[in-house]
XYZ file of C-alpha atoms in Angstrom:
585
model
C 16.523 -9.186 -27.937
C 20.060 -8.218 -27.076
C 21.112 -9.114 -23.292
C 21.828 -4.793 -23.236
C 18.411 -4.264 -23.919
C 16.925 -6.888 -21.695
C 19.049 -5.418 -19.322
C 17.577 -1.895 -19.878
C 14.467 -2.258 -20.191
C 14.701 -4.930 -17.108
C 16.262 -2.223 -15.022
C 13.435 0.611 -16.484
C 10.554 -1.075 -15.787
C 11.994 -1.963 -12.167
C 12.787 1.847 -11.527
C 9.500 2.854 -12.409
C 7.865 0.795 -10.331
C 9.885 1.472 -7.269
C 9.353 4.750 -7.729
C 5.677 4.818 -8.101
C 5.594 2.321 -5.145
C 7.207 4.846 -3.309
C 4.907 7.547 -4.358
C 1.437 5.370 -3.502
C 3.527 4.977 -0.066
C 4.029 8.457 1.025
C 0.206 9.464 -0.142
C -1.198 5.943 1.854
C -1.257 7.668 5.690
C -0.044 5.019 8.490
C -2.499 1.950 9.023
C -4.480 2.851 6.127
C -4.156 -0.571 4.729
C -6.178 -3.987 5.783
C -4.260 -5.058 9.109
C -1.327 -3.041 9.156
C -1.886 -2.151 12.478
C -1.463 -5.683 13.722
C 1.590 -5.872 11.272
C 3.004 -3.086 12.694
C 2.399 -4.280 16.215
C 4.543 -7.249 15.314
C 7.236 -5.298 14.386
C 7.358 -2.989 17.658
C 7.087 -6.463 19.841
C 10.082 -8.245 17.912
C 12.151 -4.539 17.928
C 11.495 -3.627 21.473
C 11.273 -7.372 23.115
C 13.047 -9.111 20.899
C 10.078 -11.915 21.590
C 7.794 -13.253 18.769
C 3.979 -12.443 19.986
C 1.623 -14.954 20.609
C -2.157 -15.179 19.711
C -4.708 -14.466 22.177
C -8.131 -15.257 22.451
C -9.848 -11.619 22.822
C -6.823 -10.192 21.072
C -7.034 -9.748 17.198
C -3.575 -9.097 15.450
C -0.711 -10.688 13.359
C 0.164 -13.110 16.120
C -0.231 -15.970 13.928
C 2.227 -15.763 11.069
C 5.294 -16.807 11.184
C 8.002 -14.231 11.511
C 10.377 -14.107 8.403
C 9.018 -10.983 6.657
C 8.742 -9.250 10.227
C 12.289 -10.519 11.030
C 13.314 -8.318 7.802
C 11.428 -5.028 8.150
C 12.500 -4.709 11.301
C 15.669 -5.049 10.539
C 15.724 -2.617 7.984
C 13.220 -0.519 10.323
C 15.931 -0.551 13.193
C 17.538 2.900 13.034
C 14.331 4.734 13.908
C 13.692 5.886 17.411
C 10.930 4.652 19.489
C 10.693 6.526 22.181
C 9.307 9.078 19.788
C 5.910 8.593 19.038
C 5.033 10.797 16.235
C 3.047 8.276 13.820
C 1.741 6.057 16.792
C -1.691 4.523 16.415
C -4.669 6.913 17.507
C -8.387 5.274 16.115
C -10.428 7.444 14.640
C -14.371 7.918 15.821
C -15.283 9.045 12.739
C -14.186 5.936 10.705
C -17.067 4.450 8.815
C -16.574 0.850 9.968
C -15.901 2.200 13.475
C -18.041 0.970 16.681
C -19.491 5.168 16.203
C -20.822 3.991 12.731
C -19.163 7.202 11.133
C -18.928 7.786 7.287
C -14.872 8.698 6.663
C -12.299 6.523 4.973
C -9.834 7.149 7.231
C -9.650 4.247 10.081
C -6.712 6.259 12.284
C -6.453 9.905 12.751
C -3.106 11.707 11.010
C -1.385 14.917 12.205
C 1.096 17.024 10.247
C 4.327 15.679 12.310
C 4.305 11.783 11.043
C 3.696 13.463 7.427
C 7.723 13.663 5.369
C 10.195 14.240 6.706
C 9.559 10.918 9.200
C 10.825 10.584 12.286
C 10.042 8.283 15.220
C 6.874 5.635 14.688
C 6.710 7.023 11.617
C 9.965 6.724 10.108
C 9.975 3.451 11.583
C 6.812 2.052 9.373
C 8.142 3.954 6.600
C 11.359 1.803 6.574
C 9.406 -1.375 7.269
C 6.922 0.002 4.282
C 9.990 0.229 2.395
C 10.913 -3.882 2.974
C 7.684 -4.713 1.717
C 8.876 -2.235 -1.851
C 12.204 -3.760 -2.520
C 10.313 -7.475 -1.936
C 7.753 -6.225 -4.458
C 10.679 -4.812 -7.109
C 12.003 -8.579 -6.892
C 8.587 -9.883 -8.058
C 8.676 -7.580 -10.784
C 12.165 -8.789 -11.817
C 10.961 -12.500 -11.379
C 7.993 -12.079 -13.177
C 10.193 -10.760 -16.209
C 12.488 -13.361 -15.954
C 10.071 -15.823 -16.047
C 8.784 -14.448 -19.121
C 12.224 -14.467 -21.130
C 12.530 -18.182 -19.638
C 9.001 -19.591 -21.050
C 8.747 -17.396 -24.156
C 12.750 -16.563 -25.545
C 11.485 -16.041 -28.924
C 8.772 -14.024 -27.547
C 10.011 -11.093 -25.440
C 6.798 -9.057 -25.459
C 5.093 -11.711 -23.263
C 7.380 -11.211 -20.828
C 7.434 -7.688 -20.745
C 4.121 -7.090 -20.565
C 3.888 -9.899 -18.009
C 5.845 -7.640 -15.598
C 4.686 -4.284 -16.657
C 0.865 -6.171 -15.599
C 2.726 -6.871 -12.377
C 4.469 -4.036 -11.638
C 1.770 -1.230 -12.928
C -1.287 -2.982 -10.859
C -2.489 -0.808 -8.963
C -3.639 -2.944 -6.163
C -0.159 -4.622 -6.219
C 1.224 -0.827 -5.744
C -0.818 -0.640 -2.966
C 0.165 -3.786 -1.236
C 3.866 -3.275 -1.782
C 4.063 -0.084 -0.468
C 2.664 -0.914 3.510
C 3.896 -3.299 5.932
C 2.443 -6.436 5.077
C 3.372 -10.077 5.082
C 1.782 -11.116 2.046
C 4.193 -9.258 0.247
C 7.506 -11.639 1.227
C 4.895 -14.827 0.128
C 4.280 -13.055 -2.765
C 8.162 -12.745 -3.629
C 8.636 -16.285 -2.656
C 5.989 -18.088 -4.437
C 6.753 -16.134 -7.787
C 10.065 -17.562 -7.113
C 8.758 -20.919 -7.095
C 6.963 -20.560 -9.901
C 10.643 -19.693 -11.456
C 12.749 -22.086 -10.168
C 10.212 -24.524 -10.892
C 10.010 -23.522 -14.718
C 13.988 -23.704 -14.595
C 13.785 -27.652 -12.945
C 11.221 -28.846 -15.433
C 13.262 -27.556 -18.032
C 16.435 -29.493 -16.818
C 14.771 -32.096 -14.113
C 18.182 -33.898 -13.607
C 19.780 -31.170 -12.167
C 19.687 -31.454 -8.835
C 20.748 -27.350 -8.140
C 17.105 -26.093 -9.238
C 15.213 -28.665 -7.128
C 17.112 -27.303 -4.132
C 16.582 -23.567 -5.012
C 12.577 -24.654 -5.030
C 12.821 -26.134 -1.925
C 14.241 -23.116 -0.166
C 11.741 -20.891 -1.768
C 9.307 -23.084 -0.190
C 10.671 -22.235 3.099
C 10.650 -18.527 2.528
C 7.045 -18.861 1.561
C 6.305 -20.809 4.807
C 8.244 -19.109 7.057
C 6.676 -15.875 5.300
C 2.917 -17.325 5.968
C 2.016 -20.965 6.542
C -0.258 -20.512 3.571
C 2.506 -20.458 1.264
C 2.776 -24.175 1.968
C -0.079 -24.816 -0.748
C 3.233 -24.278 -3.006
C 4.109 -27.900 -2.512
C 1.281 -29.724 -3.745
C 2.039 -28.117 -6.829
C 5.892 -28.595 -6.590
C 4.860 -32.335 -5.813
C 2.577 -32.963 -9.012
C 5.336 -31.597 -11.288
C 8.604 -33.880 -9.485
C 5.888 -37.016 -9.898
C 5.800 -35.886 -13.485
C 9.175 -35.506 -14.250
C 9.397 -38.871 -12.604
C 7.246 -40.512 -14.200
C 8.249 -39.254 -17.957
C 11.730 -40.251 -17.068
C 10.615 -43.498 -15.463
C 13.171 -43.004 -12.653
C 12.528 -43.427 -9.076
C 16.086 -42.188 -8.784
C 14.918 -39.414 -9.885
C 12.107 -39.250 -7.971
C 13.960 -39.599 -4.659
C 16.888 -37.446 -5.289
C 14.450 -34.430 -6.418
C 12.222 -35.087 -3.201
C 14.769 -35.208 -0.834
C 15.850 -31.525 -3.034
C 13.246 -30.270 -1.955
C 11.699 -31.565 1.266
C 14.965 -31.435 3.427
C 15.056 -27.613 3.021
C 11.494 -27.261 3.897
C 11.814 -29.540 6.756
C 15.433 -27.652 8.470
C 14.511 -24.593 7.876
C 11.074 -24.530 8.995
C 10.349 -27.555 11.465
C 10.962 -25.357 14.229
C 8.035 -22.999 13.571
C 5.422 -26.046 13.648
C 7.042 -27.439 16.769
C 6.424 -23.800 18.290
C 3.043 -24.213 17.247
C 2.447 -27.493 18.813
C 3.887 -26.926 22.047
C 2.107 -23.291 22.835
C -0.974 -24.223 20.819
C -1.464 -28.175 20.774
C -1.667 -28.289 16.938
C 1.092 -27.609 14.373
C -0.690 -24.849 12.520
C -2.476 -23.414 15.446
C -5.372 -23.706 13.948
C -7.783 -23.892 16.849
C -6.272 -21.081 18.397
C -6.535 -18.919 15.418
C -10.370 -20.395 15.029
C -11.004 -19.011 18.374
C -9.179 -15.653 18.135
C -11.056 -14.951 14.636
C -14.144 -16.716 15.708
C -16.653 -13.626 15.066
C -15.224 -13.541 11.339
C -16.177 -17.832 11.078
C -18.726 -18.111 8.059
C -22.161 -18.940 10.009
C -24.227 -20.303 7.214
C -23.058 -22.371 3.718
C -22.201 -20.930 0.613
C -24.932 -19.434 -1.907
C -24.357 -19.016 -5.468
C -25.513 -15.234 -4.621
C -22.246 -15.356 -2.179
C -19.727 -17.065 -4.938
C -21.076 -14.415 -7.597
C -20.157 -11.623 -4.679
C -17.014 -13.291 -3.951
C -15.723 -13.146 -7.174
C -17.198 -9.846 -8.215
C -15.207 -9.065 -5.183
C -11.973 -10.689 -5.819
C -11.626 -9.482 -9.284
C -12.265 -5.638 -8.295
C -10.045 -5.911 -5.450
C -7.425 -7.838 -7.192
C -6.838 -4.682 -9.152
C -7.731 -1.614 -7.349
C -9.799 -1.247 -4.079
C -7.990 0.356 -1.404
C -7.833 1.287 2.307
C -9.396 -1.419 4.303
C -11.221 -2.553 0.902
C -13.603 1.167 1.655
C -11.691 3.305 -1.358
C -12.921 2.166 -5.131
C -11.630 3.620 -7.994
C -13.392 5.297 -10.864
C -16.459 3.200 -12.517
C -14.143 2.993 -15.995
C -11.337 1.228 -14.485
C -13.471 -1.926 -13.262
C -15.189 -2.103 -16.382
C -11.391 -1.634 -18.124
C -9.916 -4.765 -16.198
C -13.614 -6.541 -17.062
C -12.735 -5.774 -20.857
C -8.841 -7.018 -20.193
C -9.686 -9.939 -18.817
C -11.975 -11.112 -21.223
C -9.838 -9.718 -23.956
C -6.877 -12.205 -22.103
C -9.366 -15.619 -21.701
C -10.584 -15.250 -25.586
C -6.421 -14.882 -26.447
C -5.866 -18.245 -24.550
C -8.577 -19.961 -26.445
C -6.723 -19.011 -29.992
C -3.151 -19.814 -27.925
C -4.688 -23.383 -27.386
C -6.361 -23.463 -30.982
C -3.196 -21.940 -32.946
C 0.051 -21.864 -30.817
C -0.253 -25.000 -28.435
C 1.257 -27.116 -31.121
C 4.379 -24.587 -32.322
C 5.698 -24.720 -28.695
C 8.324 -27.280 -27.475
C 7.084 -30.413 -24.860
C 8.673 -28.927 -22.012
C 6.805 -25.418 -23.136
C 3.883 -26.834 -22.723
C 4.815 -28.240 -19.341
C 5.717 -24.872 -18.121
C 2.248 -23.279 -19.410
C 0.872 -26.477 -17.652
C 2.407 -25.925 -14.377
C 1.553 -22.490 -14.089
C -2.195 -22.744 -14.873
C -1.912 -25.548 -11.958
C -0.875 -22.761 -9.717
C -3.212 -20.567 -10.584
C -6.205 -22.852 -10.181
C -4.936 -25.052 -7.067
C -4.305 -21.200 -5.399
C -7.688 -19.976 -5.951
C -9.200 -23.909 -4.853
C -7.275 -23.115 -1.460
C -9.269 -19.443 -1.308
C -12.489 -20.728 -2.162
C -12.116 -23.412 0.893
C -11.419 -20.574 2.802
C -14.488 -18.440 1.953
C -16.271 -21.871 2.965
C -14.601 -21.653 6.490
C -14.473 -17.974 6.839
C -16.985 -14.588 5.964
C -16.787 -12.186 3.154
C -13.241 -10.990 4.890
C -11.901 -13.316 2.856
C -13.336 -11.731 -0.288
C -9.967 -9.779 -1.155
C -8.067 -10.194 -4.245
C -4.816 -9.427 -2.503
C -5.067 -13.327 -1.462
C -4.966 -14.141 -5.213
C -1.495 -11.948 -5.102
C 0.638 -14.817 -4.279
C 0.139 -15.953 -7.831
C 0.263 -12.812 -9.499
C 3.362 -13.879 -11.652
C 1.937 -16.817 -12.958
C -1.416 -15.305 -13.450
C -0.152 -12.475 -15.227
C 2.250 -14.505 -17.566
C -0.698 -16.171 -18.418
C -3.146 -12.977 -19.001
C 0.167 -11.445 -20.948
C 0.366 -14.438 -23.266
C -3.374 -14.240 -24.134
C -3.411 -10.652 -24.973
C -0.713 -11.167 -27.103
C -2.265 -14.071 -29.046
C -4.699 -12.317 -30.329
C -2.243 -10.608 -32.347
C 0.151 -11.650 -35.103
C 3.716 -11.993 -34.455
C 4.977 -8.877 -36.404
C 2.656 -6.467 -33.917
C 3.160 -8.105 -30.528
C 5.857 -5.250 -29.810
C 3.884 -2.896 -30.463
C 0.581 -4.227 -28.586
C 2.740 -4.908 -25.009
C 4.053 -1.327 -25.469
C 0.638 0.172 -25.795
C -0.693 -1.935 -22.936
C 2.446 -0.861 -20.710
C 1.560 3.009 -21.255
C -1.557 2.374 -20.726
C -0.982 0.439 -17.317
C 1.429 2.828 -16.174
C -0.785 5.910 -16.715
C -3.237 4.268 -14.983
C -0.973 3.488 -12.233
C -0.211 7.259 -11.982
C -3.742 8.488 -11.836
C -4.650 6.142 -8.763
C -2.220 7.676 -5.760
C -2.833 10.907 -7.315
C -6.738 11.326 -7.769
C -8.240 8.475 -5.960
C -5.748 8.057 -2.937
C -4.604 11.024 -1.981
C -7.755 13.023 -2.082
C -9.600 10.489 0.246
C -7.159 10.835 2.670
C -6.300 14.648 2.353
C -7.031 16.324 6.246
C -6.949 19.565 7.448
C -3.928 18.920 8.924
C -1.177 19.954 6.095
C 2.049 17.710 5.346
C 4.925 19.903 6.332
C 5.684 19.977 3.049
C 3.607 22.581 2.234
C 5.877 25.462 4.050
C 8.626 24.216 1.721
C 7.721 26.572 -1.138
C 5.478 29.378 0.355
C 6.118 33.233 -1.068
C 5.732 34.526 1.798
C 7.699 32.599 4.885
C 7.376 34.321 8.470
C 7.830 32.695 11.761
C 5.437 34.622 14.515
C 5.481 33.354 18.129
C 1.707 33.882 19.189
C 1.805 33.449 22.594
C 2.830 29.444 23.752
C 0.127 27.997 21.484
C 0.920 28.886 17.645
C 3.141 29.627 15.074
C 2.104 31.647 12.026
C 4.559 30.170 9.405
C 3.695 31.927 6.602
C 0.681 33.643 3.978
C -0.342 33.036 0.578
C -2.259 36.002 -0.614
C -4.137 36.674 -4.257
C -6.639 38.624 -5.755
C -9.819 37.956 -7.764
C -11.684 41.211 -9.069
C -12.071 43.397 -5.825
C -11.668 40.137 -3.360
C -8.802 39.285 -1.568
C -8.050 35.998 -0.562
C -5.126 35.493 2.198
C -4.560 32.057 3.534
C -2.383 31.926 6.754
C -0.517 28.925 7.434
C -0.574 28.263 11.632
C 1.083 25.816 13.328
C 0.553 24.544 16.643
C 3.197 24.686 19.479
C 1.351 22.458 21.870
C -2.464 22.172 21.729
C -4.389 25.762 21.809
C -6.271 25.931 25.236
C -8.897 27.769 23.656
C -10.451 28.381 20.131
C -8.741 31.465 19.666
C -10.135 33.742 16.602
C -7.978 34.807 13.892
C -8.467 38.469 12.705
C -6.916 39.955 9.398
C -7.855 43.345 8.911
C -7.394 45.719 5.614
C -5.464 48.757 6.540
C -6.298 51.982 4.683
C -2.781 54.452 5.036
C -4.389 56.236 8.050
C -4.369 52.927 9.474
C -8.384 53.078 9.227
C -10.340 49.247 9.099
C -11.809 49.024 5.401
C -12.680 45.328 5.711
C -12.051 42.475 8.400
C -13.067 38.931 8.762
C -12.478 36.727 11.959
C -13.105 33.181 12.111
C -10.616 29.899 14.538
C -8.042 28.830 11.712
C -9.389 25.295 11.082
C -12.964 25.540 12.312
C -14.461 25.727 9.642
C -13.226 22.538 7.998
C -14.341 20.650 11.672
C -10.679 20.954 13.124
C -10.702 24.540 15.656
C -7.592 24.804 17.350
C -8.468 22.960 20.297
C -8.374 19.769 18.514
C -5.021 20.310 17.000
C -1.771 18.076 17.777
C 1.725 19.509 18.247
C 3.028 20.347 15.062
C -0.370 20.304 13.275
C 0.142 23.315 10.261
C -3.511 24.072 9.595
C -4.648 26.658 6.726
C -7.021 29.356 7.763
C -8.703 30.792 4.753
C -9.679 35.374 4.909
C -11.797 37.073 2.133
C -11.792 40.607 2.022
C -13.134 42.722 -0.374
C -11.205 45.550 -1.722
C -13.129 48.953 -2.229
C -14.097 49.709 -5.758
C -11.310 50.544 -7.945
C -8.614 50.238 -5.349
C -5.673 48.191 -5.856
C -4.221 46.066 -2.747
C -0.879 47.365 -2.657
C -3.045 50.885 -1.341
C -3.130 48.870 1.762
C -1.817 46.702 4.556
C -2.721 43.593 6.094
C -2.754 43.095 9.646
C -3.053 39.829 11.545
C -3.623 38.703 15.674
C -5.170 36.046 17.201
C -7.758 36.761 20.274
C -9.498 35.274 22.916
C -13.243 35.581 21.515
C -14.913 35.156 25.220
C -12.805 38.082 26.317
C -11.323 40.024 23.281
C -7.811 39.976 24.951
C -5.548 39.770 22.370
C -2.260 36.746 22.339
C 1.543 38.660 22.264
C 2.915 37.767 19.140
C 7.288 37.736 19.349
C 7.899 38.749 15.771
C 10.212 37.595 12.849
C 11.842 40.900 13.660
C 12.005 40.148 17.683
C 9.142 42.866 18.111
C 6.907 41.740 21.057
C 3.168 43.520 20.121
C -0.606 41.686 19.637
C -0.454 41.757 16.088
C 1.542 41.483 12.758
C 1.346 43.755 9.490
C 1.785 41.709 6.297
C 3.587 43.862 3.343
């Protein structure tokens, strides 16, 4: 493969992904993913206090991670203004793991005015969201560059390797919040790179140091990302040992271990002086002490923990409450298997036509894999099913994936392997498409409209009725002698009343023919009452036409009324009329 090529289709595949990252972002409301509320919270503490938090028995959060990723969103986060706060926050009673025991999906309410264009809270976790995008767009890159790396004769493994990565859908979903696994995730792929490129060339001393300070970001990004140097440890005692050079040994140590030890030192020290323990550990134990596993494992709980792990790895969403279609579990089911039979004929057929330090490589990053997932399974042992989701396995995700690509691939011949990784990378990315648009974004549609949705209306108007409301616009059609008018209304301030909408059908001697009334929003459970400032909400009016008459024999007219009382609002019209009604054309 040319280096133009690689560069194309590097720079496709990473454009793709950023933009449906983007996409699974805007349809994912605020908070809508496990703990970004307590991310989030971070972020406001270090922006508007310039103080890291810190944890609190009684007082669940982020408080103990370590604050590189934070550091970085809010950076990136800092033009937004806080004393807005549109996109702030408000629990919802209805949620269905909610102390009210409700049944919706949605664990925070959401109002038109933190919907696009952003502004205030909003805009700033939108920014922050964005970090945790361009950190996920440099896994993708990694992943493929680990690929070319391992496999040079091979391109297709690494493509498909990052087209696995980038067109997960659970990695989407991950990547597109504010989150903190998303920096480890960056930072342990690179690792898993830089550690490819030092057991490829162990003398030189340039990669060991580049592993090293990837171990810091991973530390510094969550203190679980120190797992990375047991690993990093087995392969230096390796190299050591093949070269039989405690030179070597030393020099590649101190590589790596005097990064880790600058750069991070001062976050353990933290730890011991406000905690009495460098990982504040018994802190954390007591914070999260409800969520300690109470009884020892069962194989019934490892067969639910990895049932668990593999569904979630790939696509459950919200606070692990939003699956995806039946097919796609049993899909992944069939492409994992598919990937573990292709690794049996790699081992049988192919393990012997790759180079020593090949086989290293595929060595090392199996070792990752498998010492990652040891590290969750001690943690199920210590803590309850919350520990169940895939997104822990995440950190791995370029490693695992070069594996599952190079599997898949195996299990066809050399001439076809193109062609299979381009079929599997449609496939991927289609289903990567259907997932924000027919499993995310109908769970969390609301009665409250995205103010996107006055952008292209026919029929624009802007209506003062009274202080409360705003009638923004109609959309109006026919269907045999039925009309069907839907009136766009936003809210000033929140209504004082349930006021009633009435649209009545004008004959030319002004005469009623047909009239409905009905609060614009009560019937979907949201009357006007309820409404925030801004809120556009869609009120729904079916007339029926008498027989044989077309609608353009007749006018529409529209007011909103005080049902206890029948005293009608003053509407200031587009025209600067002040009446109790408007006449729609």
């Amino acid at each position: 493969m040319t280096t133009k090529l690689s560069l194309a289709i590097s720079l496709l595949l990473i454009f793709t992904y950023l933009g449906l990252a983007i996409t699974y972002s805007m349809v994912t409301p605020l908070y809508e993913a496990p703990d970004e509320i307590g991310h989030v919270a971070y972020l406001l503490q270090l922006r508007e206090r310039h103080t890291l938090p810190v944890q609190q028995v009684g007082v669940l959060g982020s408080a103990q991670h370590p604050p590189l990723y934070y550091a970085i969103a809010t950076l990136l986060a800092w033009p937004a203004d806080l004393t807005d706060g549109t996109g702030v926050f408000q629990p919802n009673p209805a949620f269905m793991w909610g102390p009210n025991g409700g049944h919706e999906v949605n664990a925070g309410l959401h109002y038109s005015a933190a919907t696009f264009p952003y502004h205030g809270i909003a805009l700033f976790v939108h920014l922050a969201r964005l970090a945790s995008i361009l950190m996920g767009a440099g896994t993708v890159f990694l992943v493929l560059c680990m690929g070319w790396h391992l496999f040079p004769a091979t391109p297709a493994i690494g493509l498909l390797a990052a087209a696995l990565v980038a067109f997960n859908p659970q990695f989407l979903f991950i990547s597109s919040v504010v989150n903190n696994d998303n920096l480890l995730i960056l930072a342990t792929t690179a690792i898993a790179f830089t550690l490819l490129c030092a057991l490829a060339e162990p003398h030189a001393t340039r990669h060991w140091l580049w592993v090293g300070l990837w171990l810091s970001v991973a530390t510094l990004a969550k203190v679980n990302g120190l797992l990375m140097l047991g690993v990093v440890g087995l392969c230096i005692g390796c190299c050591a040992l093949r070269a039989r050079s405690w030179t070597l040994l030393v020099r590649t140590g101190l590589a790596v271990g005097l990064p880790l030890l600058l750069l991070t030192s001062w976050w353990f020290f933290r730890n011991w002086t406000l905690y009495g323990d460098p990982l504040g550990w018994t802190t954390f134990k007591e914070v999260y002490h409800s969520h300690l596993r109470t009884a020892p494992l069962t194989g019934n709980d490892l067969r639910q923990f990895f049932t668990t792990q593999l569904n979630s790895f790939w696509g459950l969403f919200g606070w692990m409450n939003l699956w995806a279609p039946a097919w796609f579990y049993t899909w992944i089911r069939l492409l994992g298997g598919a990937a573990v039979v292709g690794l049996f004929v790699f081992l049988w057929r192919g393990w012997t036509k790759i180079t020593p330090v090949q086989r290293t490589m595929v060595v090392a990053l199996a070792l990752t894999v498998v010492a990652y997932e040891g590290y969750i399974l001690w943690a199920i042992n210590t803590f309850n099913a919350a520990w169940y989701q895939g997104r822990y396995l995440l950190p791995v995700v370029g490693p695992l994936m070069l594996l599952t690509s190079l599997g898949l691939l195996s299990l066809a011949p050399a001439r076809f392997r193109p062609a299979l990784a381009s079929s599997f990378t449609a496939l991927l990315l289609a289903i990567a498409i259907f997932m924000p648009l027919r499993v995310l974004a109908p769970a969390y549609r609301t009665v409250p409209q995205p103010k996107a949705a006055l952008w292209f209306l026919p029929h624009p108007r802007h209506d003062r009725f009274g202080d409360a409301m705003l009638l923004r616009g109609y959309r109006i059609k026919t269907v045999g002698d039925q009309v069907i008018l839907d009136l766009y209304w936003q809210a000033l301030t929140t209504p004082d009343f349930n006021y009633s909408a009435f649209v009545h059908l004008l004959d030319p001697q002004e005469q009623i023919i047909a009239q409905q009334d009905h609060a614009p929003g009560e019937a979907e459970g949201y009357p006007p009452t309820v409404w925030q400032p801004g809120d556009i909400v869609i009120g729904e009016y079916t007339l029926t036409l008498p027989a044989g008459q077309g609608l353009d024999h007749y006018r529409l007219r529209v007011g909103l009324y005080n049902w206890e009382t029948g005293a009608r609002l003053p509407v200031q019209t587009t025209a600067g009329a002040v009446q109790d009604f408007v006449i729609l054309e």
